[in-house]
Short mmCIF file of C-alpha atoms in Angstrom, two decimals:
data_model
loop_
_atom_site.label_atom_id
_atom_site.label_comp_id
_atom_site.label_asym_id
_atom_site.label_seq_id
_atom_site.Cartn_x
_atom_site.Cartn_y
_atom_site.Cartn_z
CA MET P 16 43.08 2.15 29.77
CA GLU P 17 45.18 0.31 27.16
CA LEU P 18 48.32 0.74 29.29
CA LYS P 19 46.55 -0.64 32.37
CA LEU P 20 45.34 -3.60 30.32
CA LYS P 21 48.86 -4.33 29.09
CA VAL P 22 50.29 -4.12 32.63
CA SER P 23 47.52 -6.40 33.92
CA THR P 24 48.21 -8.92 31.14
CA LEU P 25 51.94 -8.79 31.84
CA LYS P 26 51.33 -9.42 35.54
CA GLU P 27 49.05 -12.36 34.80
CA CYS P 28 51.51 -13.90 32.33
CA LEU P 29 54.37 -13.54 34.80
CA LEU P 30 52.26 -15.11 37.55
CA ILE P 31 51.53 -18.10 35.29
CA TRP P 32 55.24 -18.28 34.43
CA THR P 33 56.13 -18.34 38.15
CA ILE P 34 53.65 -21.13 38.93
CA VAL P 35 54.97 -23.12 35.95
CA TRP P 36 58.45 -22.94 37.43
CA MET P 37 57.20 -23.95 40.87
CA VAL P 38 55.83 -27.10 39.22
CA LEU P 39 58.96 -27.75 37.13
CA LEU P 40 61.26 -27.31 40.13
CA SER P 41 59.16 -29.71 42.21
CA LYS P 42 61.57 -32.46 41.08
CA THR P 43 60.69 -32.90 37.44
CA VAL P 44 63.71 -34.84 36.23
CA TYR P 45 65.04 -32.46 33.55
CA PHE P 46 64.37 -29.13 35.29
CA GLY P 47 64.24 -30.01 38.99
CA ILE P 48 66.93 -32.69 39.30
CA ILE P 49 69.40 -32.80 36.38
CA ASN P 50 69.47 -29.02 35.78
CA LYS P 51 68.15 -27.72 39.10
CA SER P 52 71.24 -25.66 39.92
CA MET P 53 70.63 -23.56 36.81
CA TYR P 54 66.83 -23.36 36.59
CA GLN P 55 66.16 -22.62 40.29
CA TRP P 56 67.35 -19.06 39.60
CA VAL P 57 64.55 -18.64 37.07
CA LEU P 58 62.03 -19.27 39.85
CA TYR P 59 63.79 -16.93 42.27
CA ALA P 60 63.94 -14.10 39.72
CA SER P 61 60.39 -14.65 38.44
CA GLY P 62 58.97 -14.73 41.95
CA MET P 63 60.72 -11.50 42.94
CA ILE P 64 59.81 -9.58 39.76
CA CYS P 65 56.21 -10.79 39.94
CA GLY P 66 56.01 -9.60 43.55
CA ILE P 67 57.21 -6.13 42.57
CA LEU P 68 54.63 -5.92 39.76
CA TYR P 69 51.78 -7.06 42.01
CA GLY P 70 52.81 -4.66 44.74
CA LEU P 71 54.30 -5.79 48.02
CA SER P 72 52.16 -5.46 51.12
CA LEU P 73 54.24 -4.94 54.27
CA LYS P 74 51.48 -6.53 56.35
CA ARG P 75 51.43 -9.69 54.22
CA LEU P 76 55.22 -9.84 54.06
CA LEU P 77 55.50 -9.66 57.85
CA ARG P 78 52.84 -12.36 58.15
CA GLN P 79 54.82 -14.63 55.80
CA VAL P 80 58.04 -13.91 57.71
CA LYS P 81 56.26 -15.00 60.88
CA LEU P 82 55.14 -18.25 59.22
CA VAL P 83 58.47 -19.21 57.66
CA SER P 84 60.81 -18.00 60.42
CA PRO P 85 60.56 -21.11 62.65
CA PHE P 86 61.63 -23.32 59.71
CA ILE P 87 64.60 -21.06 58.93
CA VAL P 88 65.62 -20.86 62.59
CA PHE P 89 65.55 -24.67 62.90
CA LEU P 90 67.68 -24.98 59.75
CA ILE P 91 70.19 -22.35 60.92
CA ILE P 92 70.58 -23.99 64.34
CA ASN P 93 71.00 -27.39 62.69
CA ALA P 94 73.63 -26.00 60.32
CA ALA P 95 75.49 -24.18 63.11
CA PHE P 96 75.64 -27.35 65.22
CA TYR P 97 76.80 -29.65 62.40
CA LEU P 98 78.61 -27.29 60.01
CA GLU P 99 82.08 -28.79 60.58
CA LYS P 100 80.72 -32.26 59.90
CA MET P 101 78.92 -31.33 56.67
CA SER P 102 80.33 -31.64 53.17
CA SER P 103 80.03 -28.79 50.68
CA GLU P 104 77.32 -30.79 48.89
CA SER P 105 75.34 -31.10 52.14
CA ILE P 106 75.68 -27.37 52.81
CA ASN P 107 74.37 -26.63 49.31
CA GLU P 108 71.43 -28.97 49.90
CA LEU P 109 70.49 -27.26 53.15
CA VAL P 110 70.82 -23.79 51.63
CA GLY P 111 68.66 -24.93 48.70
CA VAL P 112 65.91 -26.14 51.03
CA ALA P 113 66.02 -22.88 53.00
CA LEU P 114 65.81 -20.83 49.79
CA PHE P 115 62.77 -22.78 48.60
CA PHE P 116 61.02 -22.10 51.93
CA LEU P 117 61.86 -18.38 51.76
CA VAL P 118 61.00 -17.87 48.08
CA VAL P 119 57.71 -19.78 48.22
CA ALA P 120 56.69 -17.92 51.40
CA PHE P 121 57.46 -14.65 49.58
CA ILE P 122 55.48 -15.67 46.48
CA CYS P 123 52.53 -16.65 48.68
CA SER P 124 52.42 -13.09 50.06
CA TYR P 125 50.77 -12.00 46.80
CA LEU P 126 49.56 -15.31 45.30
CA LYS P 127 45.81 -15.78 45.79
CA ARG P 128 44.50 -19.28 46.35
CA GLU P 129 42.01 -19.02 43.45
CA LYS P 130 44.69 -17.94 40.98
CA PHE P 131 47.11 -20.59 42.20
CA ALA P 132 44.49 -23.35 41.91
CA LYS P 133 43.34 -22.20 38.46
CA TYR P 134 46.76 -22.06 36.87
CA TYR P 135 48.02 -25.15 38.69
CA ILE P 136 45.06 -27.15 37.33
CA TYR P 137 45.72 -25.97 33.77
CA ILE P 138 49.46 -26.64 34.04
CA MET P 139 48.84 -30.16 35.32
CA ALA P 140 46.26 -30.70 32.56
CA VAL P 141 48.91 -29.85 29.95
CA ILE P 142 51.39 -32.20 31.64
CA CYS P 143 48.79 -34.99 31.68
CA LEU P 144 47.96 -34.46 27.99
CA ILE P 145 51.66 -34.67 27.11
CA SER P 146 52.22 -37.72 29.30
CA ILE P 147 49.43 -39.87 27.86
CA PRO P 148 50.84 -40.23 24.30
CA CYS P 149 54.30 -40.76 25.84
CA PHE P 150 52.83 -43.50 28.04
CA ILE P 151 51.32 -45.14 24.94
CA ILE P 152 54.65 -44.94 23.07
CA ALA P 153 56.50 -46.48 26.04
CA ASN P 154 54.08 -49.42 26.10
CA MET P 155 53.90 -49.94 22.32
CA SER P 156 57.44 -49.27 21.06
CA GLU P 157 60.30 -49.51 23.53
CA PRO P 158 62.98 -48.82 20.86
CA PHE P 159 61.23 -45.60 19.83
CA ALA P 160 60.87 -44.58 23.48
CA MET P 161 64.57 -45.31 24.03
CA SER P 162 65.46 -43.06 21.08
CA LEU P 163 63.63 -40.19 22.79
CA CYS P 164 65.77 -40.48 25.94
CA GLN P 165 68.89 -38.40 26.44
CA PRO P 166 72.14 -39.77 24.90
CA GLY P 167 74.00 -42.17 27.18
CA TYR P 168 70.92 -43.20 29.16
CA ASP P 169 72.23 -46.74 29.60
CA TRP P 170 75.21 -45.63 31.66
CA LYS P 171 75.39 -41.94 32.56
CA SER P 172 72.16 -41.47 34.52
CA ARG P 173 69.68 -43.70 36.29
CA PHE P 174 66.90 -41.65 34.69
CA GLY P 175 65.85 -41.99 31.07
CA TYR P 176 64.34 -38.60 30.33
CA ALA P 177 63.39 -35.88 27.90
CA PHE P 178 62.54 -32.39 29.12
CA PHE P 179 58.83 -33.28 28.83
CA TYR P 180 58.72 -36.89 30.11
CA THR P 181 60.53 -39.46 32.24
CA TRP P 182 60.84 -42.60 30.13
CA GLY P 183 62.40 -45.03 32.57
CA TRP P 184 65.09 -45.93 35.05
CA ASN P 185 68.33 -47.89 35.12
CA GLY P 186 68.61 -48.41 31.38
CA SER P 187 65.06 -49.64 30.72
CA ILE P 188 61.78 -48.10 29.58
CA SER P 189 58.96 -48.05 32.14
CA SER P 190 55.39 -49.12 31.35
CA ARG P 191 54.12 -46.74 34.05
CA ASN P 192 53.36 -43.05 33.57
CA ALA P 193 55.64 -40.79 35.63
CA GLY P 194 54.99 -37.66 33.59
CA PRO P 195 58.09 -35.45 33.82
CA PHE P 196 58.58 -36.33 37.51
CA TRP P 197 61.04 -38.68 39.17
CA GLU P 198 58.59 -41.57 39.61
CA PRO P 199 54.92 -42.49 39.02
CA GLY P 200 54.11 -42.37 42.73
CA ALA P 201 55.18 -38.73 42.79
CA PHE P 202 53.23 -37.86 39.62
CA GLN P 203 49.97 -39.16 41.09
CA GLY P 204 50.42 -36.89 44.10
CA PHE P 205 50.62 -33.77 41.95
CA ILE P 206 47.57 -34.87 39.94
CA LEU P 207 45.66 -35.63 43.14
CA ILE P 208 46.21 -32.06 44.36
CA GLY P 209 44.62 -30.84 41.12
CA ILE P 210 41.65 -33.16 41.68
CA LEU P 211 41.19 -31.86 45.22
CA PHE P 212 41.32 -28.26 43.95
CA LEU P 213 38.54 -29.10 41.46
CA LEU P 214 36.33 -31.00 43.89
CA HIS P 215 36.60 -28.36 46.64
CA GLY P 216 36.12 -25.44 44.28
CA VAL P 217 39.39 -23.80 45.36
CA CYS P 218 39.59 -22.02 41.99
CA GLY P 219 36.11 -20.54 42.58
CA LYS P 220 34.65 -19.29 39.30
CA GLU P 221 38.08 -18.99 37.67
CA ILE P 222 37.35 -22.18 35.68
CA LEU P 223 34.00 -22.75 33.98
CA TYR P 224 31.92 -25.68 35.26
CA LYS P 225 31.79 -27.29 31.82
CA ARG P 226 35.61 -27.46 31.82
CA LYS P 227 35.90 -28.82 35.33
CA LYS P 228 34.29 -32.17 34.62
CA TRP P 229 36.59 -32.79 31.63
CA LEU P 230 39.62 -31.81 33.67
CA LEU P 231 38.50 -34.16 36.44
CA MET P 232 38.15 -37.07 34.01
CA LEU P 233 41.56 -36.30 32.49
CA PHE P 234 43.19 -36.30 35.93
CA ILE P 235 41.48 -39.53 37.00
CA PHE P 236 42.47 -41.31 33.78
CA THR P 237 46.09 -40.15 34.12
CA ILE P 238 46.33 -41.37 37.72
CA VAL P 239 45.16 -44.78 36.50
CA THR P 240 48.11 -44.86 34.04
CA THR P 241 50.67 -44.27 36.82
CA GLY P 242 50.18 -47.75 38.26
CA SER P 243 50.81 -46.30 41.72
CA THR P 244 49.32 -48.32 44.58
CA THR P 245 49.20 -45.22 46.79
CA GLY P 246 47.53 -43.30 43.97
CA TYR P 247 44.96 -46.06 43.42
CA ILE P 248 44.05 -46.24 47.10
CA LEU P 249 43.85 -42.47 47.50
CA ILE P 250 41.79 -41.89 44.33
CA ILE P 251 39.25 -44.52 45.47
CA VAL P 252 39.07 -42.86 48.91
CA VAL P 253 38.71 -39.39 47.36
CA LEU P 254 36.05 -40.40 44.80
CA LEU P 255 33.92 -42.28 47.32
CA SER P 256 34.19 -39.57 49.99
CA HIS P 257 33.53 -36.68 47.57
CA TRP P 258 30.35 -37.97 45.93
CA SER P 259 28.47 -34.72 46.60
CA HIS P 260 31.34 -32.64 45.21
CA MET P 261 31.41 -34.77 42.06
CA LYS P 262 27.65 -34.35 41.58
CA GLU P 263 28.14 -30.59 41.74
CA LEU P 264 30.78 -30.68 39.00
CA PHE P 265 28.34 -32.51 36.73
CA SER P 266 25.38 -30.30 37.69
CA ASP P 267 24.89 -29.07 34.12
CA LEU P 268 23.77 -32.57 33.09
CA SER P 269 20.26 -33.86 33.65
CA SER P 270 19.78 -35.76 36.90
CA SER P 271 19.55 -39.24 35.37
CA ILE P 272 22.51 -38.75 32.98
CA LYS P 273 24.60 -37.24 35.79
CA TYR P 274 24.20 -40.30 38.02
CA ILE P 275 24.89 -42.68 35.13
CA VAL P 276 28.09 -40.82 34.18
CA LEU P 277 29.33 -40.66 37.78
CA PHE P 278 28.50 -44.32 38.34
CA PHE P 279 30.45 -45.40 35.26
CA ILE P 280 33.44 -43.20 36.14
CA CYS P 281 33.67 -44.77 39.60
CA LEU P 282 32.96 -48.26 38.24
CA LEU P 283 35.60 -48.03 35.50
CA VAL P 284 38.27 -46.61 37.82
CA ILE P 285 37.67 -49.10 40.62
CA GLY P 286 37.23 -51.96 38.14
CA TYR P 287 40.48 -51.18 36.33
CA ILE P 288 42.39 -50.85 39.60
CA ILE P 289 41.08 -54.19 40.85
CA LEU P 290 41.71 -55.97 37.52
CA SER P 291 45.23 -54.53 37.30
CA GLY P 292 46.11 -56.57 40.39
CA ASN P 293 48.40 -53.79 41.60
CA ILE P 294 46.91 -53.44 45.07
CA GLU P 295 46.27 -57.18 45.40
CA SER P 296 49.87 -58.04 44.57
CA LYS P 297 51.12 -55.63 47.23
CA LEU P 298 48.77 -57.04 49.86
CA SER P 299 49.37 -60.69 48.95
CA GLY P 300 53.13 -60.32 49.08
CA SER P 301 53.86 -61.16 45.43
CA ASN P 302 55.07 -57.63 44.66
CA THR P 303 56.02 -56.03 47.94
CA LYS P 304 59.46 -54.57 47.19
CA SER P 305 58.32 -50.94 47.12
CA ALA P 306 56.07 -51.36 50.16
CA SER P 307 58.73 -53.20 52.15
CA ILE P 308 61.33 -50.52 51.40
CA ARG P 309 59.00 -47.79 52.61
CA TYR P 310 58.10 -49.86 55.69
CA MET P 311 61.78 -50.29 56.54
CA ASP P 312 62.45 -46.60 55.91
CA LEU P 313 59.61 -45.65 58.25
CA THR P 314 60.17 -48.09 61.12
CA ASN P 315 63.96 -47.86 61.15
CA GLY P 316 63.86 -44.14 60.40
CA VAL P 317 61.82 -43.66 63.57
CA LEU P 318 64.58 -45.45 65.50
CA MET P 319 66.97 -42.74 64.31
CA TRP P 320 64.85 -40.03 65.95
CA LYS P 321 66.17 -40.91 69.40
CA GLU P 322 69.78 -40.15 68.40
CA ASN P 323 69.10 -36.44 68.66
CA PRO P 324 65.35 -35.74 68.87
CA ILE P 325 65.77 -31.95 69.22
CA LEU P 326 68.31 -31.08 66.53
CA GLY P 327 68.25 -34.21 64.41
CA LEU P 328 71.41 -35.65 62.88
CA GLY P 329 71.87 -33.01 60.20
CA LEU P 330 73.12 -33.70 56.69
CA THR P 331 76.19 -35.46 58.04
CA GLU P 332 78.20 -38.59 57.35
CA HIS P 333 77.09 -39.97 60.73
CA ARG P 334 73.47 -39.76 59.61
CA GLN P 335 74.32 -41.67 56.43
CA LEU P 336 76.26 -44.37 58.31
CA LEU P 337 73.38 -44.81 60.75
CA ARG P 338 70.93 -45.14 57.86
CA GLU P 339 73.10 -47.87 56.32
CA THR P 340 73.37 -49.65 59.68
CA LEU P 341 69.61 -49.63 60.27
CA GLY P 342 68.65 -50.40 56.68
CA VAL P 343 67.15 -47.02 55.77
CA SER P 344 67.54 -46.40 52.03
CA THR P 345 69.69 -43.55 50.75
CA ASP P 346 66.71 -42.18 48.80
CA ASP P 347 64.46 -42.25 51.87
CA SER P 348 60.97 -41.42 50.56
CA VAL P 349 59.26 -41.23 53.95
CA GLY P 350 59.32 -37.44 54.13
CA LEU P 351 57.96 -37.02 57.65
CA SER P 352 60.50 -39.41 59.16
CA PHE P 353 63.33 -37.84 57.13
CA MET P 354 62.48 -34.43 58.59
CA ALA P 355 62.58 -35.71 62.16
CA TYR P 356 65.91 -37.56 62.06
CA THR P 357 67.60 -34.91 59.92
CA TYR P 358 66.31 -31.60 61.35
CA GLY P 359 64.70 -32.66 64.63
CA ILE P 360 61.22 -33.45 65.96
CA PRO P 361 60.36 -29.74 66.61
CA PHE P 362 60.88 -29.11 62.87
CA LEU P 363 58.55 -32.03 62.07
CA LEU P 364 55.87 -30.87 64.53
CA TYR P 365 55.86 -27.33 63.16
CA TYR P 366 55.64 -28.69 59.63
CA ILE P 367 52.59 -30.80 60.55
CA TYR P 368 51.00 -27.81 62.28
CA ARG P 369 51.55 -25.58 59.23
CA LEU P 370 50.25 -28.33 56.95
CA LEU P 371 47.02 -28.55 58.94
CA GLU P 372 46.60 -24.77 58.99
CA GLY P 373 47.46 -24.57 55.30
CA ILE P 374 44.78 -27.11 54.39
CA LYS P 375 42.26 -25.04 56.35
CA ASN P 376 43.27 -21.89 54.46
CA VAL P 377 43.57 -23.31 50.95
CA PHE P 378 40.57 -25.64 50.95
CA ARG P 379 38.43 -23.78 53.50
CA ALA P 380 38.00 -27.22 55.04
CA LYS P 381 36.68 -28.20 58.45
CA GLY P 382 35.29 -31.25 60.20
CA PHE P 383 35.31 -34.44 58.12
CA ASN P 384 36.68 -32.72 55.01
CA LEU P 385 39.61 -31.31 56.99
CA ALA P 386 40.38 -34.73 58.52
CA LEU P 387 40.19 -36.41 55.11
CA LEU P 388 42.43 -33.87 53.36
CA PHE P 389 44.91 -33.97 56.23
CA PHE P 390 44.99 -37.78 55.91
CA VAL P 391 45.65 -37.55 52.15
CA PHE P 392 48.57 -35.14 52.57
CA ILE P 393 50.04 -37.16 55.45
CA VAL P 394 49.94 -40.30 53.27
CA LEU P 395 51.65 -38.41 50.43
CA ASN P 396 54.36 -37.29 52.86
CA LEU P 397 54.78 -40.84 54.16
CA THR P 398 55.27 -42.31 50.69
CA GLU P 399 57.31 -39.60 48.94
CA GLY P 400 59.87 -36.99 49.95
CA VAL P 401 57.74 -34.04 48.83
CA TRP P 402 57.79 -31.87 51.94
CA TRP P 403 60.30 -29.28 50.59
CA LEU P 404 58.99 -29.01 47.02
CA PRO P 405 57.55 -25.61 45.98
CA ILE P 406 54.04 -26.87 45.16
CA TYR P 407 53.68 -28.61 48.51
CA LEU P 408 55.15 -25.60 50.32
CA CYS P 409 52.42 -23.44 48.77
CA ILE P 410 49.88 -25.45 50.78
CA LEU P 411 51.73 -24.37 53.93
CA PHE P 412 52.01 -20.66 53.14
CA ILE P 413 49.03 -19.45 51.05
CA ARG P 414 46.83 -17.37 53.32
CA TYR P 415 44.22 -15.56 51.18
#
């Protein structure tokens, strides 16, 4: 009995460890960008060892192979067609994307949705709790924040970072909360997934009700600190459309207190967002740089689709020259468009299909809820290049 308990504990700890690394390698600056080439092997090894401990099911493995194979085939065909025109860096990038697809599909052969949601929520809660004091430091003492960045921040890297937080960009400290990720707009997306897990009860009874409402409030507050227009719009949409789900999370309170608490949460969030002027400035044109860049990336990126709609342009110099000609930024954050002009429209269509099916499986959603969740994930993929990150790939491949 004691031996079984120890093995069970070891399995659970390794599963948590694997999910932690899926989060860290989803482009946190220190682990997933600066040191990705080293730390990606931790995820690969952890995922494989964890699978062996949990016991590999041939049926589930074959099912995952069936799901991931079209992506790998598209990538192989693309590489075969453009290999002579690709640099060694581009080849490494394509191999890295393919490995993430394969490893995450493998992990999802034994990763249950309830376990994934539970540990993901707790991991994001820890990240949020770390980010809030860092956010306060960045806004109250820029010199102190600068001292916490890596040496040489003002010239060696465009990121100012520690392993636990991203302090700024291009030699300055940011007043917005990016957590450990590459920008605040990305951080809000990861938090929003945690909120959706809570509201839709994906973690089942893995997390006690009394904890869920505190986790929800922590996530909402942290999204507010990101200053992300996309995050503000999406959190308003989610809160207003999930009123019944929110009432359920606060069901342990008396009826009158529950409605008062929910009303004030919504009022404070919406009030702060409106008073911040973030959305208004984007709509009025006084602060439209980010929006205009994404608009140009989307509209001109779509023009690139016609160059080779079946195979895409690959990770080639021609693709880069065409992007410069049409005004598409090098760091194109419109993920769906990037997929189409790089790997072809069939790749994009299969991704969208798997995303829709994945939302059905993970959230057990249908009807209005399915349409709303699909809209949220499409918006996230239109504003950030998140499509190949391990956490987002889990949505595509988790089946039970």
